[in-house]
Amino acid sequence: MKKVLLLGGAGFIGFNIAKYLAEHRHCEITIADNFFRGGGKVDPLLQSFVKEHSVQLVKGDFTQPGAFQQLQRGYDELYMLASVVGVDYVNKMPHEIIRINTALIYNTLEWLREAGCGKVLFTSTSECYAGAVEQFDYPVPTPETVPLTISDIAHPRFTYAVTKMLGESGFINYAEQLGFGCSVVRYHNVYGPRMGFKHVIPHLAQRFHAGENPFKIYGHDQTRSFNFVSDAVRGTVLAMEQGANSEIYHIGSQQEITIEQLVRHAGDIVGFTGEYEYAPTYPGSVSRRCPDISKAQEQLGYEPQVDWKQGLQTTVEWYLDYLANATELHESFYDNKS
Ligand SMILES: NC(=O)c1ccc[n+]([C@@H]2O[C@H](COP(=O)([O-])OP(=O)(O)OC[C@H]3O[C@@H](n4cnc5c(N)ncnc54)[C@H](O)[C@@H]3O)[C@@H](O)[C@H]2O)c1
């Protein structure tokens, strides 16, 4: 039976990959995480999943090389998802983003040197190339061939992208030298139930729930393409299983919409009847983001299936239901808190 390790597998995307693998593949799953997301506590949903599917759960801070001693050797597949994620963290503790994300990448690669692995997949981000689109007018939708660009190396908000660039280069080059397979996926605005509260869609649900009126639309004419989590998961598993060695894939959706479309549709879902008001967005926010996914379509057979309106409805309804029944779980399990 295939042995699969998900490092950072207790998080939003990792947990969904684990569920998909448990349902669609015959494999032995290990989730390794320090539960940073969740403030050190294990989500009850994850607990029951682990029990139901005999998943091995390994708790450890993998910025410490010793934590890897808890793992087996020779996994067939390693999904590398562990990272500190989120604009708030990046702005509040950029030096910690550098330390944690770099240590996670470096320790994992050095452990792989000893432990070996069939194939690894590193999870990267569209943030790595946002500067090229903004500064040099690279095309949108944007393909994988875009040069990675940091427009202001000293600014805290780019620390996350800098560590992801290190990860892309590190995983590809270690894999080439040590002889294991490697794919990289760059995600683009993955969303869905249980994604935390530090993202635009959960924020909208929270603000509608709180009765904001007039309802502010920040950066109304900016565009984004949102990728429902079940599509992102299928794209990731395809990249792991079908991806060519050392290839990078843009995983996302090409349904590019304005923030105004997103907000107004969310308002329709919640039955909002008040006024809308335009407001400026935060500095440095890119005006357009949309991946060119043709490489993933052609090489992997990846095809997003969830229309943005359908995905938004599912997500907003989940959050409204969650907020209506909120207990301390709201803060402890679904927020990205330290
Ligand atoms: N969600 C998105 O839209 C998006 C976009 C681009 C890239 N990504 C990347 O995809 C991956 C998964 O993202 P996500 O949205 O599921 O984030 P997430 O925060 O939900 O998951 C990351 C996981 O890493 C774990 N982790 C953090 N520090 C750790 C440590 N020291 N030791 C062990 N585990 C640790 C966290 O506890 C968490 O469970 C991340 O690497 C992220 O950078 C996500």
mmCIF file of C-alpha atoms and ligand atoms in Angstrom:
data_model
loop_
_atom_site.group_PDB
_atom_site.id
_atom_site.type_symbol
_atom_site.label_atom_id
_atom_site.label_comp_id
_atom_site.label_asym_id
_atom_site.label_seq_id
_atom_site.Cartn_x
_atom_site.Cartn_y
_atom_site.Cartn_z
ATOM 1 C CA MET A 1 0.000 0.000 0.000
ATOM 2 C CA LYS A 2 1.246 3.503 -0.906
ATOM 3 C CA LYS A 3 2.623 5.469 2.086
ATOM 4 C CA VAL A 4 1.773 9.179 1.976
ATOM 5 C CA LEU A 5 3.048 11.919 4.309
ATOM 6 C CA LEU A 6 1.334 15.300 4.525
ATOM 7 C CA LEU A 7 3.594 17.768 6.321
ATOM 8 C CA GLY A 8 1.313 20.629 7.422
ATOM 9 C CA GLY A 9 -1.576 18.255 6.729
ATOM 10 C CA ALA A 10 -3.795 19.536 9.562
ATOM 11 C CA GLY A 11 -4.281 22.854 7.748
ATOM 12 C CA PHE A 12 -7.013 23.949 5.372
ATOM 13 C CA ILE A 13 -5.734 22.454 2.114
ATOM 14 C CA GLY A 14 -3.779 19.578 3.694
ATOM 15 C CA PHE A 15 -6.770 18.203 5.575
ATOM 16 C CA ASN A 16 -8.832 18.308 2.374
ATOM 17 C CA ILE A 17 -6.081 16.451 0.468
ATOM 18 C CA ALA A 18 -5.976 13.832 3.237
ATOM 19 C CA LYS A 19 -9.760 13.362 3.038
ATOM 20 C CA TYR A 20 -9.604 13.030 -0.758
ATOM 21 C CA LEU A 21 -6.819 10.436 -0.557
ATOM 22 C CA ALA A 22 -8.663 8.473 2.132
ATOM 23 C CA GLU A 23 -11.776 8.360 -0.056
ATOM 24 C CA HIS A 24 -10.209 7.823 -3.494
ATOM 25 C CA ARG A 25 -6.888 6.046 -3.005
ATOM 26 C CA HIS A 26 -5.757 2.901 -1.235
ATOM 27 C CA CYS A 27 -2.993 4.376 0.894
ATOM 28 C CA GLU A 28 -1.545 4.709 4.385
ATOM 29 C CA ILE A 29 -1.725 8.371 5.443
ATOM 30 C CA THR A 30 0.450 10.225 7.956
ATOM 31 C CA ILE A 31 -0.339 13.833 8.921
ATOM 32 C CA ALA A 32 2.508 15.748 10.598
ATOM 33 C CA ASP A 33 1.814 19.201 12.016
ATOM 34 C CA ASN A 34 2.462 21.381 15.076
ATOM 35 C CA PHE A 35 -1.159 22.657 15.027
ATOM 36 C CA PHE A 36 0.041 26.251 14.836
ATOM 37 C CA ARG A 37 -3.204 26.760 12.964
ATOM 38 C CA GLY A 38 -5.598 26.057 15.814
ATOM 39 C CA GLY A 39 -3.398 27.428 18.589
ATOM 40 C CA GLY A 40 -1.851 24.020 19.369
ATOM 41 C CA LYS A 41 -5.195 22.173 19.614
ATOM 42 C CA VAL A 42 -6.405 19.374 17.357
ATOM 43 C CA ASP A 43 -9.620 20.168 15.500
ATOM 44 C CA PRO A 44 -12.405 17.678 16.490
ATOM 45 C CA LEU A 45 -13.171 17.117 12.785
ATOM 46 C CA LEU A 46 -9.571 16.067 12.234
ATOM 47 C CA GLN A 47 -9.688 13.861 15.313
ATOM 48 C CA SER A 48 -12.690 11.917 14.058
ATOM 49 C CA PHE A 49 -11.217 11.666 10.531
ATOM 50 C CA VAL A 50 -7.971 10.255 11.938
ATOM 51 C CA LYS A 51 -9.881 7.644 13.899
ATOM 52 C CA GLU A 52 -12.188 6.660 11.055
ATOM 53 C CA HIS A 53 -9.408 6.180 8.491
ATOM 54 C CA SER A 54 -6.588 4.952 10.769
ATOM 55 C CA VAL A 55 -4.481 7.971 9.869
ATOM 56 C CA GLN A 56 -1.243 8.421 11.773
ATOM 57 C CA LEU A 57 -1.060 11.825 13.445
ATOM 58 C CA VAL A 58 2.392 13.112 14.368
ATOM 59 C CA LYS A 59 2.664 16.259 16.454
ATOM 60 C CA GLY A 60 5.905 18.186 16.200
ATOM 61 C CA ASP A 61 7.478 21.513 15.431
ATOM 62 C CA PHE A 62 9.264 20.690 12.210
ATOM 63 C CA THR A 63 11.420 23.810 12.386
ATOM 64 C CA GLN A 64 13.377 21.529 14.768
ATOM 65 C CA PRO A 65 15.328 18.798 12.934
ATOM 66 C CA GLY A 66 14.694 16.372 15.827
ATOM 67 C CA ALA A 67 10.950 16.346 15.098
ATOM 68 C CA PHE A 68 11.615 14.340 11.918
ATOM 69 C CA GLN A 69 12.784 11.385 14.012
ATOM 70 C CA GLN A 70 9.116 10.648 14.743
ATOM 71 C CA LEU A 71 8.501 9.908 11.044
ATOM 72 C CA GLN A 72 9.076 6.714 9.087
ATOM 73 C CA ARG A 73 11.555 6.473 6.226
ATOM 74 C CA GLY A 74 10.907 5.988 2.536
ATOM 75 C CA TYR A 75 7.435 7.459 2.046
ATOM 76 C CA ASP A 76 6.134 7.058 -1.501
ATOM 77 C CA GLU A 77 4.732 10.591 -1.572
ATOM 78 C CA LEU A 78 5.365 13.704 0.530
ATOM 79 C CA TYR A 79 3.034 16.698 0.254
ATOM 80 C CA MET A 80 4.907 19.698 1.717
ATOM 81 C CA LEU A 81 2.245 22.126 2.970
ATOM 82 C CA ALA A 82 3.738 23.281 6.287
ATOM 83 C CA SER A 83 4.188 27.024 6.355
ATOM 84 C CA VAL A 84 3.039 30.102 8.221
ATOM 85 C CA VAL A 85 0.425 31.710 5.985
ATOM 86 C CA GLY A 86 -1.487 34.996 6.171
ATOM 87 C CA VAL A 87 -1.056 38.720 5.534
ATOM 88 C CA ASP A 88 -1.436 39.584 9.237
ATOM 89 C CA TYR A 89 1.487 37.381 10.249
ATOM 90 C CA VAL A 90 3.605 38.675 7.410
ATOM 91 C CA ASN A 91 3.102 42.252 8.544
ATOM 92 C CA LYS A 92 3.406 41.579 12.289
ATOM 93 C CA MET A 93 6.340 39.131 12.352
ATOM 94 C CA PRO A 94 8.172 39.077 9.007
ATOM 95 C CA HIS A 95 11.394 37.830 10.659
ATOM 96 C CA GLU A 96 9.449 34.813 12.015
ATOM 97 C CA ILE A 97 8.056 34.093 8.541
ATOM 98 C CA ILE A 98 11.645 33.960 7.287
ATOM 99 C CA ARG A 99 12.801 31.772 10.192
ATOM 100 C CA ILE A 100 9.884 29.319 10.302
ATOM 101 C CA ASN A 101 9.260 28.838 6.603
ATOM 102 C CA THR A 102 12.966 28.611 5.759
ATOM 103 C CA ALA A 103 13.628 26.116 8.579
ATOM 104 C CA LEU A 104 10.658 23.985 7.499
ATOM 105 C CA ILE A 105 11.931 23.837 3.916
ATOM 106 C CA TYR A 106 15.583 23.270 4.775
ATOM 107 C CA ASN A 107 14.950 20.636 7.475
ATOM 108 C CA THR A 108 12.566 18.733 5.222
ATOM 109 C CA LEU A 109 15.083 18.659 2.380
ATOM 110 C CA GLU A 110 17.932 17.554 4.619
ATOM 111 C CA TRP A 111 15.711 14.865 6.164
ATOM 112 C CA LEU A 112 14.814 13.650 2.653
ATOM 113 C CA ARG A 113 18.514 13.211 1.952
ATOM 114 C CA GLU A 114 18.590 10.571 4.708
ATOM 115 C CA ALA A 115 15.064 9.166 4.675
ATOM 116 C CA GLY A 116 14.482 9.092 0.907
ATOM 117 C CA CYS A 117 11.090 9.425 -0.795
ATOM 118 C CA GLY A 118 9.457 8.418 -4.081
ATOM 119 C CA LYS A 119 8.095 11.817 -4.984
ATOM 120 C CA VAL A 120 7.596 15.199 -3.309
ATOM 121 C CA LEU A 121 5.236 18.065 -4.012
ATOM 122 C CA PHE A 122 5.927 21.612 -2.804
ATOM 123 C CA THR A 123 3.063 24.096 -2.387
ATOM 124 C CA SER A 124 3.907 27.583 -3.613
ATOM 125 C CA THR A 125 1.966 30.719 -4.368
ATOM 126 C CA SER A 126 1.017 33.259 -7.029
ATOM 127 C CA GLU A 127 2.645 35.867 -4.725
ATOM 128 C CA CYS A 128 6.003 34.792 -6.172
ATOM 129 C CA TYR A 129 5.221 36.383 -9.519
ATOM 130 C CA ALA A 130 2.818 39.188 -8.535
ATOM 131 C CA GLY A 131 5.670 41.725 -8.888
ATOM 132 C CA ALA A 132 6.294 40.748 -12.515
ATOM 133 C CA VAL A 133 2.667 41.390 -13.446
ATOM 134 C CA GLU A 134 2.596 44.736 -11.621
ATOM 135 C CA GLN A 135 6.040 46.091 -12.545
ATOM 136 C CA PHE A 136 6.624 44.649 -15.998
ATOM 137 C CA ASP A 137 3.133 44.183 -17.371
ATOM 138 C CA TYR A 138 3.370 40.415 -17.745
ATOM 139 C CA PRO A 139 0.178 38.956 -19.213
ATOM 140 C CA VAL A 140 -2.894 38.027 -17.175
ATOM 141 C CA PRO A 141 -3.896 35.128 -17.214
ATOM 142 C CA THR A 142 -0.302 34.361 -16.236
ATOM 143 C CA PRO A 143 1.571 31.169 -17.211
ATOM 144 C CA GLU A 144 4.313 29.351 -15.270
ATOM 145 C CA THR A 145 7.045 30.859 -17.478
ATOM 146 C CA VAL A 146 6.658 34.287 -15.815
ATOM 147 C CA PRO A 147 9.901 35.346 -14.057
ATOM 148 C CA LEU A 148 9.540 35.485 -10.288
ATOM 149 C CA THR A 149 9.813 39.059 -9.043
ATOM 150 C CA ILE A 150 10.006 40.806 -5.675
ATOM 151 C CA SER A 151 9.308 44.477 -6.213
ATOM 152 C CA ASP A 152 10.580 45.677 -2.796
ATOM 153 C CA ILE A 153 12.965 43.248 -1.098
ATOM 154 C CA ALA A 154 12.960 45.176 2.209
ATOM 155 C CA HIS A 155 9.183 45.261 2.630
ATOM 156 C CA PRO A 156 7.805 42.789 5.238
ATOM 157 C CA ARG A 157 4.936 41.650 3.016
ATOM 158 C CA PHE A 158 7.327 39.985 0.576
ATOM 159 C CA THR A 159 8.987 37.731 3.174
ATOM 160 C CA TYR A 160 6.396 35.003 2.532
ATOM 161 C CA ALA A 161 7.002 35.044 -1.247
ATOM 162 C CA VAL A 162 10.776 35.044 -0.707
ATOM 163 C CA THR A 163 10.508 31.819 1.336
ATOM 164 C CA LYS A 164 8.261 30.239 -1.312
ATOM 165 C CA MET A 165 10.856 31.051 -4.003
ATOM 166 C CA LEU A 166 13.449 29.315 -1.841
ATOM 167 C CA GLY A 167 11.108 26.319 -1.555
ATOM 168 C CA GLU A 168 10.554 26.051 -5.307
ATOM 169 C CA SER A 169 14.262 26.191 -6.051
ATOM 170 C CA GLY A 170 15.175 24.004 -3.057
ATOM 171 C CA PHE A 171 12.733 21.181 -3.778
ATOM 172 C CA ILE A 172 13.483 21.085 -7.504
ATOM 173 C CA ASN A 173 17.259 21.117 -7.069
ATOM 174 C CA TYR A 174 17.436 18.660 -4.158
ATOM 175 C CA ALA A 175 15.142 16.327 -6.115
ATOM 176 C CA GLU A 176 17.388 16.504 -9.177
ATOM 177 C CA GLN A 177 20.517 15.845 -7.116
ATOM 178 C CA LEU A 178 19.105 13.196 -4.790
ATOM 179 C CA GLY A 179 17.075 11.389 -7.427
ATOM 180 C CA PHE A 180 13.479 11.680 -6.260
ATOM 181 C CA GLY A 181 10.530 13.014 -8.254
ATOM 182 C CA CYS A 182 9.247 16.540 -7.619
ATOM 183 C CA SER A 183 6.324 18.757 -8.635
ATOM 184 C CA VAL A 184 5.521 22.293 -7.538
ATOM 185 C CA VAL A 185 2.026 23.754 -7.485
ATOM 186 C CA ARG A 186 1.337 27.487 -7.256
ATOM 187 C CA TYR A 187 -2.076 28.058 -5.692
ATOM 188 C CA HIS A 188 -4.311 30.993 -6.565
ATOM 189 C CA ASN A 189 -6.867 32.111 -3.933
ATOM 190 C CA VAL A 190 -8.024 28.738 -2.669
ATOM 191 C CA TYR A 191 -11.233 29.034 -0.660
ATOM 192 C CA GLY A 192 -13.950 26.905 0.930
ATOM 193 C CA PRO A 193 -15.441 25.936 4.292
ATOM 194 C CA ARG A 194 -13.039 25.799 7.264
ATOM 195 C CA MET A 195 -10.456 28.075 5.656
ATOM 196 C CA GLY A 196 -9.900 30.282 8.713
ATOM 197 C CA PHE A 197 -11.047 33.874 9.061
ATOM 198 C CA LYS A 198 -8.133 35.788 7.568
ATOM 199 C CA HIS A 199 -9.296 35.723 3.954
ATOM 200 C CA VAL A 200 -11.630 37.871 1.898
ATOM 201 C CA ILE A 201 -14.585 35.436 1.694
ATOM 202 C CA PRO A 202 -14.853 34.567 5.419
ATOM 203 C CA HIS A 203 -14.421 38.303 6.130
ATOM 204 C CA LEU A 204 -17.403 39.059 3.912
ATOM 205 C CA ALA A 205 -19.537 36.469 5.705
ATOM 206 C CA GLN A 206 -18.480 37.909 9.069
ATOM 207 C CA ARG A 207 -19.195 41.495 8.025
ATOM 208 C CA PHE A 208 -22.622 40.661 6.570
ATOM 209 C CA HIS A 209 -23.363 38.663 9.722
ATOM 210 C CA ALA A 210 -22.400 41.707 11.846
ATOM 211 C CA GLY A 211 -24.883 43.886 9.880
ATOM 212 C CA GLU A 212 -22.435 46.330 8.232
ATOM 213 C CA ASN A 213 -24.414 48.983 6.304
ATOM 214 C CA PRO A 214 -23.435 50.726 4.104
ATOM 215 C CA PHE A 215 -21.334 47.734 3.136
ATOM 216 C CA LYS A 216 -17.856 48.763 2.001
ATOM 217 C CA ILE A 217 -16.380 47.248 -1.169
ATOM 218 C CA TYR A 218 -12.597 47.563 -0.849
ATOM 219 C CA GLY A 219 -10.838 47.761 -4.221
ATOM 220 C CA HIS A 220 -14.040 47.188 -6.192
ATOM 221 C CA ASP A 221 -12.397 47.037 -9.630
ATOM 222 C CA GLN A 222 -9.546 44.703 -8.698
ATOM 223 C CA THR A 223 -9.895 41.209 -10.146
ATOM 224 C CA ARG A 224 -9.196 37.783 -8.699
ATOM 225 C CA SER A 225 -9.921 34.196 -9.703
ATOM 226 C CA PHE A 226 -11.037 31.997 -6.830
ATOM 227 C CA ASN A 227 -10.281 28.298 -6.708
ATOM 228 C CA PHE A 228 -12.704 26.143 -4.709
ATOM 229 C CA VAL A 229 -10.827 23.795 -2.406
ATOM 230 C CA SER A 230 -12.100 20.545 -3.991
ATOM 231 C CA ASP A 231 -10.684 21.727 -7.347
ATOM 232 C CA ALA A 232 -7.373 22.763 -5.752
ATOM 233 C CA VAL A 233 -7.156 19.341 -4.099
ATOM 234 C CA ARG A 234 -7.725 17.449 -7.358
ATOM 235 C CA GLY A 235 -5.149 19.650 -9.105
ATOM 236 C CA THR A 236 -2.632 18.948 -6.353
ATOM 237 C CA VAL A 237 -3.130 15.182 -6.368
ATOM 238 C CA LEU A 238 -2.905 15.167 -10.187
ATOM 239 C CA ALA A 239 0.342 17.161 -10.025
ATOM 240 C CA MET A 240 1.730 14.630 -7.534
ATOM 241 C CA GLU A 241 0.619 11.561 -9.470
ATOM 242 C CA GLN A 242 0.804 12.681 -13.116
ATOM 243 C CA GLY A 243 3.219 15.625 -12.974
ATOM 244 C CA ALA A 244 6.477 15.412 -14.849
ATOM 245 C CA ASN A 245 9.705 15.668 -12.870
ATOM 246 C CA SER A 246 10.535 19.147 -11.590
ATOM 247 C CA GLU A 247 7.587 20.812 -13.303
ATOM 248 C CA ILE A 248 5.668 23.776 -11.871
ATOM 249 C CA TYR A 249 1.894 23.992 -12.318
ATOM 250 C CA HIS A 250 -0.434 26.950 -11.865
ATOM 251 C CA ILE A 251 -3.429 25.523 -10.029
ATOM 252 C CA GLY A 252 -6.437 27.803 -9.962
ATOM 253 C CA SER A 253 -9.437 28.878 -11.968
ATOM 254 C CA GLN A 254 -9.600 31.122 -15.021
ATOM 255 C CA GLN A 255 -12.950 32.635 -14.028
ATOM 256 C CA GLU A 256 -11.590 36.145 -13.351
ATOM 257 C CA ILE A 257 -14.093 38.333 -11.496
ATOM 258 C CA THR A 258 -14.039 41.780 -9.896
ATOM 259 C CA ILE A 259 -14.173 42.214 -6.143
ATOM 260 C CA GLU A 260 -17.437 44.103 -6.688
ATOM 261 C CA GLN A 261 -18.992 41.034 -8.380
ATOM 262 C CA LEU A 262 -17.806 38.876 -5.491
ATOM 263 C CA VAL A 263 -19.172 41.179 -2.787
ATOM 264 C CA ARG A 264 -22.522 41.799 -4.466
ATOM 265 C CA HIS A 265 -23.081 38.097 -5.058
ATOM 266 C CA ALA A 266 -22.207 37.330 -1.424
ATOM 267 C CA GLY A 267 -24.722 40.041 -0.489
ATOM 268 C CA ASP A 268 -27.388 38.331 -2.614
ATOM 269 C CA ILE A 269 -26.658 35.003 -0.892
ATOM 270 C CA VAL A 270 -27.181 36.509 2.575
ATOM 271 C CA GLY A 271 -30.212 38.552 1.437
ATOM 272 C CA PHE A 272 -28.531 41.945 2.012
ATOM 273 C CA THR A 273 -30.848 44.850 1.136
ATOM 274 C CA GLY A 274 -28.718 47.799 2.299
ATOM 275 C CA GLU A 275 -26.331 50.137 0.465
ATOM 276 C CA TYR A 276 -22.877 49.443 -0.968
ATOM 277 C CA GLU A 277 -20.018 51.952 -0.807
ATOM 278 C CA TYR A 278 -16.624 51.870 -2.596
ATOM 279 C CA ALA A 279 -13.487 52.054 -0.424
ATOM 280 C CA PRO A 280 -9.748 51.905 -1.188
ATOM 281 C CA THR A 281 -7.909 48.602 -0.750
ATOM 282 C CA TYR A 282 -4.670 48.060 1.197
ATOM 283 C CA PRO A 283 -1.442 49.360 -0.400
ATOM 284 C CA GLY A 284 0.471 46.845 -2.520
ATOM 285 C CA SER A 285 -2.599 44.753 -3.371
ATOM 286 C CA VAL A 286 -2.297 43.671 -7.019
ATOM 287 C CA SER A 287 -4.920 44.977 -9.434
ATOM 288 C CA ARG A 288 -5.359 41.708 -11.366
ATOM 289 C CA ARG A 289 -4.635 38.069 -10.595
ATOM 290 C CA CYS A 290 -5.586 35.108 -12.718
ATOM 291 C CA PRO A 291 -3.518 32.040 -13.623
ATOM 292 C CA ASP A 292 -3.114 30.569 -17.080
ATOM 293 C CA ILE A 293 -3.897 26.928 -16.275
ATOM 294 C CA SER A 294 -3.392 25.487 -19.764
ATOM 295 C CA LYS A 295 -0.217 23.604 -18.763
ATOM 296 C CA ALA A 296 -2.078 21.810 -15.942
ATOM 297 C CA GLN A 297 -4.991 21.153 -18.307
ATOM 298 C CA GLU A 298 -2.769 19.683 -21.018
ATOM 299 C CA GLN A 299 -0.238 17.764 -18.886
ATOM 300 C CA LEU A 300 -2.424 16.714 -15.950
ATOM 301 C CA GLY A 301 -5.973 16.735 -17.302
ATOM 302 C CA TYR A 302 -6.812 19.276 -14.572
ATOM 303 C CA GLU A 303 -10.181 20.984 -15.050
ATOM 304 C CA PRO A 304 -11.782 23.095 -12.309
ATOM 305 C CA GLN A 305 -15.376 21.972 -11.818
ATOM 306 C CA VAL A 306 -16.870 24.381 -9.285
ATOM 307 C CA ASP A 307 -18.296 27.625 -10.668
ATOM 308 C CA TRP A 308 -17.398 30.632 -8.483
ATOM 309 C CA LYS A 309 -21.046 31.415 -7.674
ATOM 310 C CA GLN A 310 -21.677 27.851 -6.556
ATOM 311 C CA GLY A 311 -18.468 27.741 -4.474
ATOM 312 C CA LEU A 312 -19.211 31.136 -2.932
ATOM 313 C CA GLN A 313 -22.690 30.005 -1.923
ATOM 314 C CA THR A 314 -21.362 26.836 -0.270
ATOM 315 C CA THR A 315 -18.673 28.782 1.580
ATOM 316 C CA VAL A 316 -20.764 31.752 2.709
ATOM 317 C CA GLU A 317 -23.555 29.464 3.914
ATOM 318 C CA TRP A 318 -21.037 27.350 5.866
ATOM 319 C CA TYR A 319 -19.649 30.465 7.549
ATOM 320 C CA LEU A 320 -23.074 31.924 8.339
ATOM 321 C CA ASP A 321 -24.098 28.653 9.906
ATOM 322 C CA TYR A 322 -20.824 28.508 11.783
ATOM 323 C CA LEU A 323 -21.149 32.081 13.062
ATOM 324 C CA ALA A 324 -24.730 31.494 14.141
ATOM 325 C CA ASN A 325 -23.513 28.598 16.321
ATOM 326 C CA ALA A 326 -20.130 30.086 17.239
ATOM 327 C CA THR A 327 -18.510 29.007 20.451
ATOM 328 C CA GLU A 328 -14.898 29.354 21.430
ATOM 329 C CA LEU A 329 -14.216 26.972 18.509
ATOM 330 C CA HIS A 330 -14.398 30.021 16.307
ATOM 331 C CA GLU A 331 -11.194 31.383 17.766
ATOM 332 C CA SER A 332 -9.400 28.189 18.588
ATOM 333 C CA PHE A 333 -9.848 25.853 15.644
ATOM 334 C CA TYR A 334 -10.646 27.852 12.577
ATOM 335 C CA ASP A 335 -8.515 30.908 12.958
ATOM 336 C CA ASN A 336 -4.841 31.040 12.090
ATOM 337 C CA LYS A 337 -3.717 32.082 15.550
ATOM 338 C CA SER A 338 -0.451 31.491 17.337
HETATM 339 N N1 LIG B 1 -4.790 28.833 0.849
HETATM 340 C C1 LIG B 1 -4.282 29.421 -0.244
HETATM 341 O O1 LIG B 1 -5.001 30.088 -1.003
HETATM 342 C C2 LIG B 1 -2.812 29.274 -0.569
HETATM 343 C C3 LIG B 1 -2.303 30.070 -1.604
HETATM 344 C C4 LIG B 1 -0.967 29.929 -1.939
HETATM 345 C C5 LIG B 1 -0.160 29.013 -1.281
HETATM 346 N N2 LIG B 1 -0.670 28.260 -0.262
HETATM 347 C C6 LIG B 1 0.244 27.313 0.411
HETATM 348 O O2 LIG B 1 -0.380 26.047 0.567
HETATM 349 C C7 LIG B 1 0.002 25.453 1.805
HETATM 350 C C8 LIG B 1 -1.247 25.095 2.606
HETATM 351 O O3 LIG B 1 -1.996 26.296 2.829
HETATM 352 P P1 LIG B 1 -3.261 26.357 3.783
HETATM 353 O O4 LIG B 1 -4.166 27.411 3.261
HETATM 354 O O5 LIG B 1 -3.781 24.984 3.997
HETATM 355 O O6 LIG B 1 -2.577 26.932 5.109
HETATM 356 P P2 LIG B 1 -2.766 26.457 6.637
HETATM 357 O O7 LIG B 1 -2.178 27.529 7.493
HETATM 358 O O8 LIG B 1 -4.168 26.066 6.886
HETATM 359 O O9 LIG B 1 -1.835 25.146 6.685
HETATM 360 C C9 LIG B 1 -0.461 25.188 6.977
HETATM 361 C C10 LIG B 1 -0.183 24.135 8.038
HETATM 362 O O10 LIG B 1 1.216 24.186 8.400
HETATM 363 C C11 LIG B 1 1.289 23.949 9.788
HETATM 364 N N3 LIG B 1 2.558 24.427 10.352
HETATM 365 C C12 LIG B 1 2.963 25.715 10.508
HETATM 366 N N4 LIG B 1 4.152 25.744 11.148
HETATM 367 C C13 LIG B 1 4.503 24.451 11.372
HETATM 368 C C14 LIG B 1 5.632 23.838 12.015
HETATM 369 N N5 LIG B 1 6.621 24.573 12.557
HETATM 370 N N6 LIG B 1 5.675 22.478 12.091
HETATM 371 C C15 LIG B 1 4.665 21.726 11.560
HETATM 372 N N7 LIG B 1 3.578 22.257 10.961
HETATM 373 C C16 LIG B 1 3.502 23.605 10.862
HETATM 374 C C17 LIG B 1 0.088 24.709 10.366
HETATM 375 O O11 LIG B 1 -0.256 24.297 11.675
HETATM 376 C C18 LIG B 1 -0.983 24.395 9.332
HETATM 377 O O12 LIG B 1 -1.741 23.250 9.712
HETATM 378 C C19 LIG B 1 0.902 26.458 2.512
HETATM 379 O O13 LIG B 1 2.252 26.105 2.334
HETATM 380 C C20 LIG B 1 0.590 27.770 1.818
HETATM 381 O O14 LIG B 1 1.704 28.645 1.830
HETATM 382 C C21 LIG B 1 -1.985 28.364 0.108
#
